[in-house]
Amino acid sequence: MFRSRSKDEQAAAAKVTASQPQQPRDPQAPKGRPTPKRSDSQSQRRTRAQTPTNRKDATKAQREARRADMARQREALANGDERYLPVRDKGPVRRFARDYVDSRWCVAEFFLPVAVVILVLTMIRVPQIQNLALLLWMIIIVLIVLDSVVIWIRLGKRLQERFPKENLKGARAYAVMRTLQMRRLRLPKPQVKRGQRP
């Protein structure tokens, strides 16, 4: 009596569908999809059988897969294989930027050795040597900034000429950050020699 009409209608519809028997599909009727090949169904069964059943096995499988991916990525960083490089290093634009930096001498790559020398000089308690260390510090910073600006401008022009329709966003910053690493420690490993223009 106080029920809403929609609930009454729903109950009546449920009774009608329950009273109608479901007709089974005729065995001769097409099923609407092709029968899979035996090899396909067997391979699907195997992959289902290999999927881990509990959480511990799933975590272990994920860890193993991650470890294999990292090993492939380390190998790619060592030999420059484009397929397995990290996303930030992939593509022809990034490769060109790497080759451009690796083909020239950069002031920034000598920053760490010079910083160690300056640190040693500042520990000596002679005012003239400490002043020299401070002057060296300022000179190396100015040279790094100037060299980075030159690389930024020249690489930008070369990239515009070489890849006019590509997305160049972040390529110059990527190249300048690469100059801050010593050549021997750069990853991916340099693929060009010094003086060999890309």
Tab-separated table of N, CA and C in Angstrom, residues 2 4 24 39 53-55 60-61 64 71 86 114-116 125 146 150 153 156-158 168 171 180 186:
chain	number	residue	atom	x	y	z
A	2	PHE	N	1.904	1.260	0.870
A	2	PHE	CA	2.751	2.437	0.932
A	2	PHE	C	3.999	2.296	0.054
A	4	SER	N	6.393	2.287	-3.228
A	4	SER	CA	6.432	3.143	-4.413
A	4	SER	C	6.087	2.302	-5.639
A	24	PRO	N	17.497	-23.086	-24.149
A	24	PRO	CA	18.904	-23.377	-24.415
A	24	PRO	C	19.230	-23.120	-25.885
A	39	SER	N	46.541	-24.475	-30.763
A	39	SER	CA	47.794	-23.897	-30.244
A	39	SER	C	47.522	-22.639	-29.426
A	53	THR	N	49.380	-17.668	-7.959
A	53	THR	CA	48.075	-17.800	-7.330
A	53	THR	C	47.972	-17.002	-6.039
A	54	ASN	N	49.088	-16.763	-5.367
A	54	ASN	CA	48.995	-15.994	-4.126
A	54	ASN	C	49.843	-14.722	-4.224
A	55	ARG	N	49.712	-13.905	-3.228
A	55	ARG	CA	50.332	-12.581	-3.233
A	55	ARG	C	51.861	-12.650	-3.171
A	60	LYS	N	57.053	-11.820	-5.863
A	60	LYS	CA	58.335	-12.377	-6.297
A	60	LYS	C	58.479	-12.282	-7.811
A	61	ALA	N	57.410	-12.577	-8.544
A	61	ALA	CA	57.446	-12.497	-10.005
A	61	ALA	C	57.665	-11.054	-10.469
A	64	GLU	N	61.314	-10.126	-9.897
A	64	GLU	CA	62.185	-10.735	-10.907
A	64	GLU	C	62.070	-9.985	-12.240
A	71	ALA	N	68.425	-4.813	-15.504
A	71	ALA	CA	69.647	-5.368	-16.107
A	71	ALA	C	69.713	-5.005	-17.592
A	86	PRO	N	66.226	4.326	-20.804
A	86	PRO	CA	65.140	5.007	-20.075
A	86	PRO	C	64.463	6.042	-20.969
A	114	VAL	N	88.739	20.233	-10.368
A	114	VAL	CA	89.139	21.594	-9.979
A	114	VAL	C	88.584	21.928	-8.597
A	115	ALA	N	87.373	21.473	-8.290
A	115	ALA	CA	86.787	21.730	-6.968
A	115	ALA	C	87.613	21.063	-5.867
A	116	VAL	N	88.137	19.871	-6.141
A	116	VAL	CA	88.987	19.193	-5.150
A	116	VAL	C	90.271	19.992	-4.929
A	125	ARG	N	96.701	27.510	5.340
A	125	ARG	CA	96.470	28.735	6.130
A	125	ARG	C	97.344	29.911	5.689
A	146	LEU	N	79.553	30.480	-19.072
A	146	LEU	CA	79.741	30.911	-20.460
A	146	LEU	C	79.692	29.722	-21.420
A	150	VAL	N	76.972	28.967	-24.461
A	150	VAL	CA	77.390	28.704	-25.846
A	150	VAL	C	76.785	27.391	-26.338
A	153	ILE	N	72.993	27.779	-27.015
A	153	ILE	CA	72.645	28.503	-28.242
A	153	ILE	C	72.993	27.678	-29.479
A	156	GLY	N	70.859	24.544	-29.845
A	156	GLY	CA	69.504	24.915	-30.248
A	156	GLY	C	69.400	25.141	-31.745
A	157	LYS	N	70.407	25.835	-32.310
A	157	LYS	CA	70.397	26.074	-33.764
A	157	LYS	C	70.542	24.767	-34.536
A	158	ARG	N	71.470	23.919	-34.084
A	158	ARG	CA	71.691	22.639	-34.782
A	158	ARG	C	70.443	21.756	-34.718
A	168	LEU	N	61.428	19.437	-29.430
A	168	LEU	CA	62.772	19.698	-28.917
A	168	LEU	C	62.760	20.096	-27.444
A	171	ALA	N	65.640	19.209	-24.608
A	171	ALA	CA	66.864	18.624	-25.182
A	171	ALA	C	68.101	19.444	-24.821
A	180	LEU	N	77.982	18.444	-17.169
A	180	LEU	CA	78.445	18.498	-15.780
A	180	LEU	C	79.067	17.189	-15.307
A	186	ARG	N	79.689	9.310	-17.795
A	186	ARG	CA	78.402	9.624	-18.426
A	186	ARG	C	77.647	8.360	-18.807
